[in-house]
Amino acid sequence: MQDRTFTADAEPGDHATVAGWVHEIRDLGGIAFLILRDKTGKIQVKFEKDEMDDDLVETGINANRESVVQVTGAVEEEERAPTGVEVVPEDVEVLAEADPQLPLDPSGKVEADLSTRLDNRTLDARKDETKAIFEIRAEILRAVREYFRSVGSTEINTPKIVATGTEGGTELFPVTYFGREAFMNQSPQLFKQLMVGSGLERVFEVGPIFRAEEHNTPRHLNEATMIDFESAFIDHEEAMDVCEGTLKAAYSAVEENCQDELERLGLAEEFEAPSGDFPRLTYEEAIERINATGELDEQLVWGDDLPTEGEKALGDDVGGHYFVTDWPSEIKPFYIQDYDDDPELSKGFDLMHPRMELVSGGQREHRYDELVAGFEQQGLDPDQFEYYTKMFKYGMPPHAGWAYGVERLVMTMLDLDNIREAVLFPRDRQRLSP
Ligand code: ATP
Ligand code: AMO
């Protein structure tokens, strides 16, 4: 294949080869235009029927929409062309002819429902809006990695096939592992903790998690991506600082580097990176404020988890991101540390977007005896977790951490209605392929 010039880089005066998809063909009689679309944008190719070779014109203007074509020719300034330049072709080659019956219209003129879009993600992700979501998602992950680097955190990868679960409230997917019982991992929780006790001290992971959630909601997936962070020698307050810093770094990077994408999503005007410190409400304050909104049929009492309607009511009341701290110990997992002077109260926290929970985290129990006692209190068998607990006998520093759901971060940032919009190939109860 010849050296290819991206459409956005084609300058008047160049002799270039551009390649991409047939977005549109406009045949006006004596003149016809092929609008060629690639990763960077679109470019017009002009066919003057009386002046150009018949075969060349035929090839160019008879290609089906969404066929892949390559055009070589002179790039010229043309103010009537949509981008101010056009290619006057000398050679046109159809590299892959598309079937004229397309399952969806990548130009976006005809809307398709989400299910059709997900069944045909390749074509769907040719659309400007869909592509923009995934360019922004990539930018978020790039910015998050850069931020972690700035706070001295090392990227790790932990196993996804494991012997035990960690997140009580959610079901495990079983797998057969050479005749033994095993599961798809719900969270890197135990492994990231094991690594804060190693010489790495401060670690992060971006990776998949698997949860056999019964819900079929617009904000749950059965396979999601998590950004996990864990650090030795910090407490839950400092962990919240890093959590807030991560979110702000992601928003700022998108604001700075993704204006085109935001524009394609119609968000350029309203997009704003959050500033100022996020409020930190205790759980007790949170339930009082939810009760005061009068939005719930029944008043919340100490020990209740925050129901979805309650989170929404509080989100409207607060109006931005906020933390909920000091949760009842009984509704937080065994690895969260309780306050010594009030064991009913834990050092767990959640970061909330007004629409939903984005993060869970907390100070961890690093003292061996207390950790084992915590397993027993929650009805878990510490022997099953011996690979984890025993490392707490050999010098486990105080530590804290948290995890973001990447799709929820993308979804809330871009105001998407459904979490499936934020993942290329979602796994939900109905969907196992593509
Ligand atoms: P020819 O240009 O060879 O005489 P024609 O008579 O069919 O062929 P025009 O009358 O020039 O074509 O143009 C047809 C339409 O296309 C007009 O609306 C014109 O403004 C538009 N047009 C012509 N050239 C360009 C171009 N390079 N880019 C965008 N639009 C163009
Ligand atoms: P938790 O279970 O709260 O905490 O998960 C952390 C964050 O991950 C996202 N998330 C999901 N996103 C989509 N679909 C799901 N099914 C799903 N489940 C979770 C949410 C959630 O806030 N080990 C702890 C984290 C820690 O303490 O470090 C944990 O997994 O955004």
Tab-separated table of C-alpha atoms and ligand atoms in Angstrom:
chain	number	residue	atom	x	y	z
A	1	MET	CA	0.000	0.000	0.000
A	2	GLN	CA	1.251	3.486	-0.791
A	3	ASP	CA	2.136	6.008	1.885
A	4	ARG	CA	-1.154	7.286	3.126
A	5	THR	CA	-2.016	10.844	4.134
A	6	PHE	CA	-4.757	11.329	6.723
A	7	THR	CA	-7.514	13.557	5.339
A	8	ALA	CA	-6.902	16.140	8.046
A	9	ASP	CA	-3.275	16.478	6.932
A	10	ALA	CA	-3.940	16.883	3.201
A	11	GLU	CA	-2.780	20.367	2.197
A	12	PRO	CA	-3.307	22.219	-1.076
A	13	GLY	CA	-0.248	21.629	-3.262
A	14	ASP	CA	0.254	18.049	-1.992
A	15	HIS	CA	0.186	15.031	-4.195
A	16	ALA	CA	-1.375	12.539	-1.814
A	17	THR	CA	-2.935	9.150	-1.315
A	18	VAL	CA	-5.947	9.192	0.987
A	19	ALA	CA	-7.920	6.117	2.021
A	20	GLY	CA	-11.108	5.563	3.934
A	21	TRP	CA	-14.812	4.846	3.670
A	22	VAL	CA	-17.304	6.177	1.118
A	23	HIS	CA	-19.390	8.508	3.253
A	24	GLU	CA	-21.479	9.907	0.481
A	25	ILE	CA	-21.559	10.263	-3.297
A	26	ARG	CA	-23.215	13.283	-4.856
A	27	ASP	CA	-23.683	13.022	-8.591
A	28	LEU	CA	-24.664	16.367	-10.052
A	29	GLY	CA	-24.469	15.396	-13.685
A	30	GLY	CA	-21.310	16.702	-15.262
A	31	ILE	CA	-19.593	16.696	-11.898
A	32	ALA	CA	-19.746	14.269	-9.042
A	33	PHE	CA	-18.262	14.206	-5.572
A	34	LEU	CA	-17.183	11.359	-3.398
A	35	ILE	CA	-16.904	12.269	0.271
A	36	LEU	CA	-14.242	10.047	1.753
A	37	ARG	CA	-14.131	9.578	5.529
A	38	ASP	CA	-11.185	8.406	7.604
A	39	LYS	CA	-10.161	8.503	11.268
A	40	THR	CA	-9.358	12.202	11.100
A	41	GLY	CA	-12.311	13.575	9.138
A	42	LYS	CA	-13.661	13.813	5.626
A	43	ILE	CA	-12.351	15.007	2.285
A	44	GLN	CA	-14.046	15.672	-1.027
A	45	VAL	CA	-12.880	13.909	-4.179
A	46	LYS	CA	-13.991	15.600	-7.402
A	47	PHE	CA	-14.912	13.715	-10.575
A	48	GLU	CA	-15.348	15.767	-13.732
A	49	LYS	CA	-16.956	13.381	-16.117
A	50	ASP	CA	-15.960	15.011	-19.430
A	51	GLU	CA	-12.376	15.590	-18.464
A	52	MET	CA	-11.395	12.447	-16.611
A	53	ASP	CA	-10.831	8.885	-17.641
A	54	ASP	CA	-14.182	7.061	-17.791
A	55	ASP	CA	-12.974	4.043	-15.810
A	56	LEU	CA	-11.649	6.233	-13.052
A	57	VAL	CA	-14.934	8.156	-12.816
A	58	GLU	CA	-16.988	4.942	-12.914
A	59	THR	CA	-14.931	3.344	-10.155
A	60	GLY	CA	-15.200	6.423	-7.977
A	61	ILE	CA	-18.861	7.222	-8.296
A	62	ASN	CA	-20.273	3.697	-8.403
A	63	ALA	CA	-18.674	2.483	-5.185
A	64	ASN	CA	-21.312	1.558	-2.625
A	65	ARG	CA	-21.559	3.628	0.526
A	66	GLU	CA	-19.127	2.426	3.231
A	67	SER	CA	-16.865	0.728	0.717
A	68	VAL	CA	-13.185	1.248	1.443
A	69	VAL	CA	-11.465	3.220	-1.300
A	70	GLN	CA	-8.047	4.657	-1.888
A	71	VAL	CA	-7.579	7.779	-3.965
A	72	THR	CA	-4.355	9.293	-5.250
A	73	GLY	CA	-4.237	12.735	-6.745
A	74	ALA	CA	-3.546	16.417	-6.420
A	75	VAL	CA	-4.876	18.196	-3.332
A	76	GLU	CA	-6.303	21.552	-4.328
A	77	GLU	CA	-7.822	24.493	-2.575
A	78	GLU	CA	-11.571	24.706	-3.249
A	79	GLU	CA	-13.639	26.998	-1.150
A	80	ARG	CA	-16.903	25.257	-2.050
A	81	ALA	CA	-15.586	21.949	-0.715
A	82	PRO	CA	-16.747	21.190	2.875
A	83	THR	CA	-13.201	21.401	4.249
A	84	GLY	CA	-11.852	23.941	1.783
A	85	VAL	CA	-9.752	21.340	-0.054
A	86	GLU	CA	-10.481	18.553	-2.496
A	87	VAL	CA	-8.612	15.790	-4.222
A	88	VAL	CA	-8.504	15.695	-8.011
A	89	PRO	CA	-8.009	11.966	-8.541
A	90	GLU	CA	-5.558	10.263	-10.841
A	91	ASP	CA	-6.109	6.828	-9.420
A	92	VAL	CA	-9.040	5.317	-7.538
A	93	GLU	CA	-9.048	1.823	-6.141
A	94	VAL	CA	-11.827	0.048	-4.270
A	95	LEU	CA	-10.050	-1.911	-1.559
A	96	ALA	CA	-13.210	-3.463	-0.093
A	97	GLU	CA	-16.665	-3.203	-1.602
A	98	ALA	CA	-19.480	-2.844	0.948
A	99	ASP	CA	-22.795	-4.649	0.651
A	100	PRO	CA	-25.431	-2.052	-0.355
A	101	GLN	CA	-27.728	-3.380	2.417
A	102	LEU	CA	-26.122	-1.820	5.493
A	103	PRO	CA	-27.456	-2.917	8.905
A	104	LEU	CA	-27.138	0.673	10.120
A	105	ASP	CA	-26.328	4.031	8.650
A	106	PRO	CA	-22.903	5.261	9.792
A	107	SER	CA	-23.636	8.760	8.491
A	108	GLY	CA	-26.103	8.990	11.375
A	109	LYS	CA	-28.930	10.277	9.179
A	110	VAL	CA	-31.037	7.236	10.020
A	111	GLU	CA	-31.074	6.465	13.751
A	112	ALA	CA	-30.649	2.877	14.914
A	113	ASP	CA	-31.649	1.477	18.294
A	114	LEU	CA	-28.936	0.600	20.804
A	115	SER	CA	-29.255	-3.133	20.300
A	116	THR	CA	-28.724	-2.850	16.506
A	117	ARG	CA	-25.800	-0.533	17.151
A	118	LEU	CA	-24.171	-2.974	19.578
A	119	ASP	CA	-24.722	-5.889	17.183
A	120	ASN	CA	-22.888	-3.869	14.520
A	121	ARG	CA	-20.338	-1.983	16.604
A	122	THR	CA	-17.858	-1.771	13.722
A	123	LEU	CA	-20.283	0.310	11.678
A	124	ASP	CA	-21.639	2.130	14.724
A	125	ALA	CA	-18.139	3.235	15.713
A	126	ARG	CA	-17.693	4.825	12.294
A	127	LYS	CA	-20.147	7.488	13.485
A	128	ASP	CA	-18.635	10.693	14.773
A	129	GLU	CA	-20.489	10.544	18.099
A	130	THR	CA	-19.644	6.932	18.892
A	131	LYS	CA	-16.042	7.403	17.889
A	132	ALA	CA	-15.869	10.489	20.098
A	133	ILE	CA	-16.967	8.505	23.166
A	134	PHE	CA	-14.147	6.012	22.711
A	135	GLU	CA	-11.543	8.664	21.908
A	136	ILE	CA	-12.537	10.380	25.165
A	137	ARG	CA	-12.473	7.100	27.091
A	138	ALA	CA	-8.916	6.533	25.835
A	139	GLU	CA	-7.948	10.077	26.825
A	140	ILE	CA	-9.344	9.520	30.339
A	141	LEU	CA	-7.229	6.388	30.761
A	142	ARG	CA	-4.165	8.145	29.388
A	143	ALA	CA	-4.646	11.052	31.817
A	144	VAL	CA	-5.292	8.739	34.750
A	145	ARG	CA	-2.077	6.809	34.059
A	146	GLU	CA	-0.169	10.084	33.842
A	147	TYR	CA	-1.685	11.249	37.120
A	148	PHE	CA	-0.768	8.000	38.855
A	149	ARG	CA	2.750	8.426	37.606
A	150	SER	CA	2.833	11.932	39.117
A	151	VAL	CA	1.884	10.507	42.520
A	152	GLY	CA	4.450	7.710	42.320
A	153	SER	CA	2.101	4.793	41.707
A	154	THR	CA	3.199	1.697	39.775
A	155	GLU	CA	0.895	-0.063	37.305
A	156	ILE	CA	0.277	-3.728	38.076
A	157	ASN	CA	-1.770	-6.553	36.531
A	158	THR	CA	-3.426	-9.086	38.784
A	159	PRO	CA	-5.090	-12.432	37.989
A	160	LYS	CA	-8.601	-12.583	36.638
A	161	ILE	CA	-9.118	-16.261	37.471
A	162	VAL	CA	-9.217	-16.623	41.232
A	163	ALA	CA	-10.104	-18.968	44.057
A	164	THR	CA	-12.305	-16.648	46.169
A	165	GLY	CA	-14.608	-13.657	45.832
A	166	THR	CA	-14.213	-10.411	47.741
A	167	GLU	CA	-17.265	-8.262	47.117
A	168	GLY	CA	-20.021	-9.835	49.163
A	169	GLY	CA	-23.000	-8.100	47.558
A	170	THR	CA	-22.415	-9.471	44.091
A	171	GLU	CA	-22.368	-12.951	42.594
A	172	LEU	CA	-19.373	-14.730	41.091
A	173	PHE	CA	-19.059	-16.327	37.662
A	174	PRO	CA	-17.732	-19.847	38.183
A	175	VAL	CA	-15.157	-21.359	35.831
A	176	THR	CA	-13.633	-24.800	35.799
A	177	TYR	CA	-9.927	-24.673	36.387
A	178	PHE	CA	-8.382	-28.063	35.609
A	179	GLY	CA	-11.136	-29.747	37.554
A	180	ARG	CA	-11.002	-27.290	40.452
A	181	GLU	CA	-13.555	-24.663	41.399
A	182	ALA	CA	-12.505	-21.176	40.374
A	183	PHE	CA	-14.118	-17.810	39.595
A	184	MET	CA	-13.728	-14.770	37.371
A	185	ASN	CA	-12.417	-12.009	39.615
A	186	GLN	CA	-14.860	-9.389	40.919
A	187	SER	CA	-12.146	-6.963	41.971
A	188	PRO	CA	-8.343	-6.786	42.277
A	189	GLN	CA	-8.940	-5.878	45.937
A	190	LEU	CA	-6.950	-8.579	47.715
A	191	PHE	CA	-4.087	-8.597	45.207
A	192	LYS	CA	-3.604	-4.835	45.257
A	193	GLN	CA	-3.507	-4.990	49.052
A	194	LEU	CA	-0.913	-7.767	48.912
A	195	MET	CA	1.204	-5.457	46.747
A	196	VAL	CA	1.135	-2.466	49.124
A	197	GLY	CA	2.923	-4.818	51.510
A	198	SER	CA	5.535	-5.487	48.828
A	199	GLY	CA	8.331	-3.151	47.890
A	200	LEU	CA	6.019	-1.470	45.362
A	201	GLU	CA	4.029	0.268	48.151
A	202	ARG	CA	1.738	2.307	45.886
A	203	VAL	CA	0.058	0.584	42.970
A	204	PHE	CA	-2.744	0.919	40.434
A	205	GLU	CA	-4.445	-1.309	37.922
A	206	VAL	CA	-6.757	-0.677	34.989
A	207	GLY	CA	-8.454	-3.937	34.177
A	208	PRO	CA	-11.612	-5.983	33.746
A	209	ILE	CA	-13.820	-7.228	36.565
A	210	PHE	CA	-16.646	-9.752	36.318
A	211	ARG	CA	-19.849	-9.674	38.309
A	212	ALA	CA	-22.831	-11.965	37.896
A	213	GLU	CA	-25.131	-9.074	38.823
A	214	GLU	CA	-28.776	-9.975	38.675
A	215	HIS	CA	-29.743	-6.401	37.773
A	216	ASN	CA	-30.464	-5.377	34.253
A	217	THR	CA	-30.065	-1.628	34.666
A	218	PRO	CA	-28.640	1.259	32.628
A	219	ARG	CA	-25.654	1.429	35.026
A	220	HIS	CA	-24.568	-2.175	35.617
A	221	LEU	CA	-22.461	-4.402	33.403
A	222	ASN	CA	-21.444	-8.012	33.930
A	223	GLU	CA	-17.967	-7.213	32.711
A	224	ALA	CA	-16.701	-3.756	33.597
A	225	THR	CA	-13.348	-1.988	33.704
A	226	MET	CA	-12.023	-0.720	37.001
A	227	ILE	CA	-9.347	1.746	37.891
A	228	ASP	CA	-8.000	0.463	41.204
A	229	PHE	CA	-5.603	2.368	43.446
A	230	GLU	CA	-3.964	1.254	46.664
A	231	SER	CA	-1.214	2.827	48.722
A	232	ALA	CA	0.811	2.047	51.815
A	233	PHE	CA	1.247	4.720	54.497
A	234	ILE	CA	-1.876	6.732	53.714
A	235	ASP	CA	-5.246	6.898	55.452
A	236	HIS	CA	-8.738	7.135	53.990
A	237	GLU	CA	-8.645	10.955	53.967
A	238	GLU	CA	-5.492	10.959	51.836
A	239	ALA	CA	-6.977	8.222	49.631
A	240	MET	CA	-9.942	10.543	48.989
A	241	ASP	CA	-7.517	13.315	48.010
A	242	VAL	CA	-5.942	11.050	45.366
A	243	CYS	CA	-9.396	9.899	44.243
A	244	GLU	CA	-10.506	13.507	43.752
A	245	GLY	CA	-7.221	14.346	41.997
A	246	THR	CA	-7.718	11.457	39.590
A	247	LEU	CA	-11.181	12.624	38.605
A	248	LYS	CA	-10.059	16.221	38.125
A	249	ALA	CA	-7.063	15.092	36.038
A	250	ALA	CA	-9.378	13.063	33.792
A	251	TYR	CA	-11.832	15.943	33.295
A	252	SER	CA	-9.073	18.498	32.674
A	253	ALA	CA	-7.394	16.290	30.070
A	254	VAL	CA	-10.687	15.833	28.234
A	255	GLU	CA	-11.382	19.563	28.380
A	256	GLU	CA	-7.910	20.339	27.080
A	257	ASN	CA	-7.435	17.623	24.470
A	258	CYS	CA	-10.890	16.559	23.306
A	259	GLN	CA	-12.683	19.728	22.195
A	260	ASP	CA	-13.468	18.207	18.768
A	261	GLU	CA	-14.915	15.102	20.363
A	262	LEU	CA	-16.964	17.145	22.839
A	263	GLU	CA	-18.276	19.201	19.961
A	264	ARG	CA	-19.346	16.081	18.070
A	265	LEU	CA	-21.249	15.021	21.180
A	266	GLY	CA	-22.841	18.462	21.509
A	267	LEU	CA	-21.121	19.006	24.869
A	268	ALA	CA	-18.457	21.598	24.047
A	269	GLU	CA	-20.436	24.522	25.522
A	270	GLU	CA	-21.470	22.980	28.814
A	271	PHE	CA	-18.423	20.803	29.590
A	272	GLU	CA	-16.659	21.935	32.708
A	273	ALA	CA	-13.913	20.260	34.721
A	274	PRO	CA	-15.001	20.215	38.379
A	275	SER	CA	-13.158	22.660	40.611
A	276	GLY	CA	-13.119	23.268	44.330
A	277	ASP	CA	-12.998	20.613	47.015
A	278	PHE	CA	-15.636	17.908	46.835
A	279	PRO	CA	-17.880	17.981	49.916
A	280	ARG	CA	-17.307	15.089	52.332
A	281	LEU	CA	-20.584	14.148	54.018
A	282	THR	CA	-20.733	11.490	56.662
A	283	TYR	CA	-23.180	8.663	56.077
A	284	GLU	CA	-25.261	10.049	58.929
A	285	GLU	CA	-25.446	13.487	57.319
A	286	ALA	CA	-26.253	11.854	53.991
A	287	ILE	CA	-29.276	9.958	55.302
A	288	GLU	CA	-30.494	13.053	57.161
A	289	ARG	CA	-30.270	15.134	54.000
A	290	ILE	CA	-31.991	12.459	51.936
A	291	ASN	CA	-34.801	12.213	54.493
A	292	ALA	CA	-35.123	16.011	54.482
A	293	THR	CA	-35.703	16.063	50.700
A	294	GLY	CA	-38.947	14.147	51.271
A	295	GLU	CA	-38.334	12.239	48.027
A	296	LEU	CA	-38.462	8.792	49.613
A	297	ASP	CA	-41.644	7.028	50.661
A	298	GLU	CA	-39.939	5.664	53.745
A	299	GLN	CA	-37.421	7.492	55.922
A	300	LEU	CA	-33.922	5.975	55.942
A	301	VAL	CA	-32.552	4.736	59.242
A	302	TRP	CA	-28.991	4.059	60.387
A	303	GLY	CA	-27.728	0.854	58.763
A	304	ASP	CA	-29.725	1.182	55.520
A	305	ASP	CA	-27.780	1.227	52.271
A	306	LEU	CA	-28.524	4.315	50.178
A	307	PRO	CA	-31.260	3.412	47.703
A	308	THR	CA	-30.992	4.636	44.094
A	309	GLU	CA	-33.763	7.237	44.619
A	310	GLY	CA	-31.962	8.436	47.733
A	311	GLU	CA	-28.688	8.844	45.844
A	312	LYS	CA	-30.509	10.822	43.159
A	313	ALA	CA	-32.264	13.066	45.682
A	314	LEU	CA	-29.000	13.769	47.486
A	315	GLY	CA	-27.198	14.275	44.164
A	316	ASP	CA	-29.745	16.948	43.175
A	317	ASP	CA	-29.392	18.533	46.595
A	318	VAL	CA	-25.559	18.649	46.540
A	319	GLY	CA	-25.352	19.445	42.807
A	320	GLY	CA	-21.871	18.065	42.103
A	321	HIS	CA	-19.445	15.303	43.029
A	322	TYR	CA	-19.280	14.504	46.739
A	323	PHE	CA	-17.964	11.845	49.117
A	324	VAL	CA	-19.971	9.873	51.640
A	325	THR	CA	-17.738	8.790	54.550
A	326	ASP	CA	-18.013	6.941	57.869
A	327	TRP	CA	-20.349	4.172	56.759
A	328	PRO	CA	-21.835	1.607	59.133
A	329	SER	CA	-19.293	-1.218	59.409
A	330	GLU	CA	-21.890	-3.869	58.734
A	331	ILE	CA	-22.580	-2.664	55.174
A	332	LYS	CA	-18.914	-2.366	54.194
A	333	PRO	CA	-16.670	-5.335	53.297
A	334	PHE	CA	-14.380	-7.193	55.740
A	335	TYR	CA	-11.229	-5.469	54.481
A	336	ILE	CA	-12.406	-1.990	55.540
A	337	GLN	CA	-11.072	-0.749	58.866
A	338	ASP	CA	-13.444	0.385	61.617
A	339	TYR	CA	-12.831	3.308	63.959
A	340	ASP	CA	-11.138	1.977	67.105
A	341	ASP	CA	-13.286	4.190	69.328
A	342	ASP	CA	-16.517	3.258	67.509
A	343	PRO	CA	-16.416	-0.186	65.872
A	344	GLU	CA	-19.925	0.312	64.416
A	345	LEU	CA	-18.424	2.965	62.174
A	346	SER	CA	-16.056	2.207	59.290
A	347	LYS	CA	-13.430	4.199	57.416
A	348	GLY	CA	-15.030	3.289	54.096
A	349	PHE	CA	-16.105	5.977	51.632
A	350	ASP	CA	-17.892	6.338	48.306
A	351	LEU	CA	-17.418	9.049	45.702
A	352	MET	CA	-20.727	10.017	44.193
A	353	HIS	CA	-21.659	11.755	40.973
A	354	PRO	CA	-25.108	13.360	41.305
A	355	ARG	CA	-26.481	10.529	39.130
A	356	MET	CA	-24.744	7.520	40.741
A	357	GLU	CA	-21.898	6.000	42.734
A	358	LEU	CA	-18.543	6.199	40.965
A	359	VAL	CA	-16.071	4.866	43.523
A	360	SER	CA	-15.832	2.784	46.674
A	361	GLY	CA	-12.797	2.827	48.881
A	362	GLY	CA	-11.484	3.125	52.371
A	363	GLN	CA	-8.819	2.634	54.940
A	364	ARG	CA	-7.987	-1.082	55.118
A	365	GLU	CA	-7.611	-3.322	58.131
A	366	HIS	CA	-3.870	-4.072	58.161
A	367	ARG	CA	-3.676	-5.709	61.628
A	368	TYR	CA	-3.725	-9.497	61.329
A	369	ASP	CA	-5.887	-10.272	64.368
A	370	GLU	CA	-8.479	-7.622	63.557
A	371	LEU	CA	-8.574	-8.764	59.917
A	372	VAL	CA	-9.270	-12.375	60.847
A	373	ALA	CA	-11.899	-11.262	63.378
A	374	GLY	CA	-13.533	-9.195	60.590
A	375	PHE	CA	-13.890	-12.293	58.380
A	376	GLU	CA	-15.615	-14.133	61.168
A	377	GLN	CA	-17.963	-11.207	61.890
A	378	GLN	CA	-19.069	-11.241	58.263
A	379	GLY	CA	-19.600	-15.018	58.246
A	380	LEU	CA	-16.591	-15.737	56.000
A	381	ASP	CA	-14.096	-18.529	56.534
A	382	PRO	CA	-10.640	-16.982	57.030
A	383	ASP	CA	-8.993	-20.286	56.058
A	384	GLN	CA	-10.215	-19.845	52.486
A	385	PHE	CA	-8.366	-16.543	52.349
A	386	GLU	CA	-5.156	-17.806	53.889
A	387	TYR	CA	-3.112	-16.836	50.810
A	388	TYR	CA	-4.149	-13.275	51.657
A	389	THR	CA	-4.308	-13.153	55.447
A	390	LYS	CA	-0.932	-14.783	56.030
A	391	MET	CA	0.903	-11.917	54.352
A	392	PHE	CA	-0.525	-9.681	57.077
A	393	LYS	CA	1.764	-11.519	59.500
A	394	TYR	CA	4.927	-10.366	57.795
A	395	GLY	CA	4.764	-6.580	57.935
A	396	MET	CA	1.684	-5.134	56.265
A	397	PRO	CA	1.784	-1.324	56.462
A	398	PRO	CA	-1.289	0.822	57.140
A	399	HIS	CA	-2.892	1.423	53.763
A	400	ALA	CA	-5.930	2.715	51.915
A	401	GLY	CA	-7.308	2.703	48.382
A	402	TRP	CA	-10.320	2.790	46.100
A	403	ALA	CA	-11.728	1.795	42.701
A	404	TYR	CA	-13.559	3.675	39.929
A	405	GLY	CA	-15.796	1.978	37.403
A	406	VAL	CA	-14.439	3.352	34.109
A	407	GLU	CA	-17.745	3.043	32.268
A	408	ARG	CA	-19.542	4.987	34.985
A	409	LEU	CA	-16.893	7.672	34.824
A	410	VAL	CA	-17.328	7.963	31.036
A	411	MET	CA	-21.105	7.756	31.304
A	412	THR	CA	-21.434	10.522	33.892
A	413	MET	CA	-18.814	12.723	32.258
A	414	LEU	CA	-20.553	12.560	28.861
A	415	ASP	CA	-24.095	12.425	30.189
A	416	LEU	CA	-24.833	9.108	28.447
A	417	ASP	CA	-28.178	7.491	29.242
A	418	ASN	CA	-26.930	3.924	29.223
A	419	ILE	CA	-23.637	2.458	30.482
A	420	ARG	CA	-23.554	0.235	27.373
A	421	GLU	CA	-22.737	3.373	25.352
A	422	ALA	CA	-19.422	3.587	27.209
A	423	VAL	CA	-18.126	0.097	26.415
A	424	LEU	CA	-17.390	-1.231	22.943
A	425	PHE	CA	-18.704	-4.752	23.430
A	426	PRO	CA	-20.875	-4.776	26.548
A	427	ARG	CA	-21.561	-7.919	28.497
A	428	ASP	CA	-24.997	-7.924	30.064
A	429	ARG	CA	-27.454	-10.664	30.881
A	430	GLN	CA	-28.627	-10.948	27.285
A	431	ARG	CA	-25.473	-10.091	25.428
A	432	LEU	CA	-22.546	-12.457	25.013
A	433	SER	CA	-21.525	-11.562	21.454
A	434	PRO	CA	-20.058	-9.757	19.635
B	1	ATP	P1	-18.535	21.470	-14.608
B	1	ATP	O1	-18.072	21.972	-13.246
B	1	ATP	O2	-17.563	20.508	-15.134
B	1	ATP	O3	-18.917	22.524	-15.550
B	1	ATP	P2	-21.334	21.010	-13.900
B	1	ATP	O4	-21.867	22.057	-14.753
B	1	ATP	O5	-22.188	19.798	-13.732
B	1	ATP	O6	-19.839	20.567	-14.351
B	1	ATP	P3	-21.086	23.000	-11.925
B	1	ATP	O7	-22.188	23.788	-12.552
B	1	ATP	O8	-19.732	23.560	-11.970
B	1	ATP	O9	-21.083	21.540	-12.504
B	1	ATP	O10	-21.441	22.747	-10.454
B	1	ATP	C1	-22.531	21.990	-10.007
B	1	ATP	C2	-22.681	22.304	-8.575
B	1	ATP	O11	-21.504	21.843	-7.897
B	1	ATP	C3	-22.806	23.785	-8.298
B	1	ATP	O12	-23.755	23.939	-7.234
B	1	ATP	C4	-21.430	24.177	-7.821
B	1	ATP	O13	-21.489	25.222	-6.870
B	1	ATP	C5	-20.931	22.914	-7.183
B	1	ATP	N1	-19.487	22.777	-7.318
B	1	ATP	C6	-18.755	22.856	-8.443
B	1	ATP	N2	-17.460	22.617	-8.198
B	1	ATP	C7	-17.401	22.363	-6.873
B	1	ATP	C8	-16.363	22.015	-5.989
B	1	ATP	N3	-15.109	21.857	-6.405
B	1	ATP	N4	-16.670	21.799	-4.674
B	1	ATP	C9	-17.936	21.932	-4.224
B	1	ATP	N5	-18.946	22.252	-5.019
B	1	ATP	C10	-18.708	22.474	-6.321
B	2	AMO	P1	-17.243	-1.606	44.332
B	2	AMO	O1	-17.858	-2.949	44.339
B	2	AMO	O2	-18.050	-0.496	44.916
B	2	AMO	O3	-15.856	-1.619	45.142
B	2	AMO	O4	-16.819	-1.230	42.866
B	2	AMO	C1	-16.105	-0.029	42.604
B	2	AMO	C2	-16.760	0.740	41.466
B	2	AMO	O5	-16.811	-0.056	40.292
B	2	AMO	C3	-17.965	0.238	39.540
B	2	AMO	N1	-18.773	-0.978	39.379
B	2	AMO	C4	-19.482	-1.306	38.293
B	2	AMO	N2	-19.668	-0.689	37.131
B	2	AMO	C5	-20.464	-1.270	36.223
B	2	AMO	N3	-21.091	-2.436	36.400
B	2	AMO	C6	-20.946	-3.127	37.557
B	2	AMO	N4	-21.558	-4.291	37.712
B	2	AMO	C7	-20.113	-2.549	38.570
B	2	AMO	N5	-19.757	-2.928	39.807
B	2	AMO	C8	-18.941	-1.972	40.274
B	2	AMO	C9	-18.708	1.318	40.306
B	2	AMO	C10	-18.201	1.113	41.713
B	2	AMO	O6	-18.284	2.300	42.474
B	2	AMO	N6	-12.868	-3.485	46.020
B	2	AMO	C11	-13.747	-2.333	46.044
B	2	AMO	C12	-13.015	-1.051	45.744
B	2	AMO	C13	-12.033	-0.639	46.818
B	2	AMO	O7	-12.439	-0.580	47.997
B	2	AMO	O8	-10.873	-0.325	46.473
B	2	AMO	C14	-14.863	-2.543	45.019
B	2	AMO	O9	-14.815	-3.374	44.145
B	2	AMO	O10	-18.298	2.568	39.763
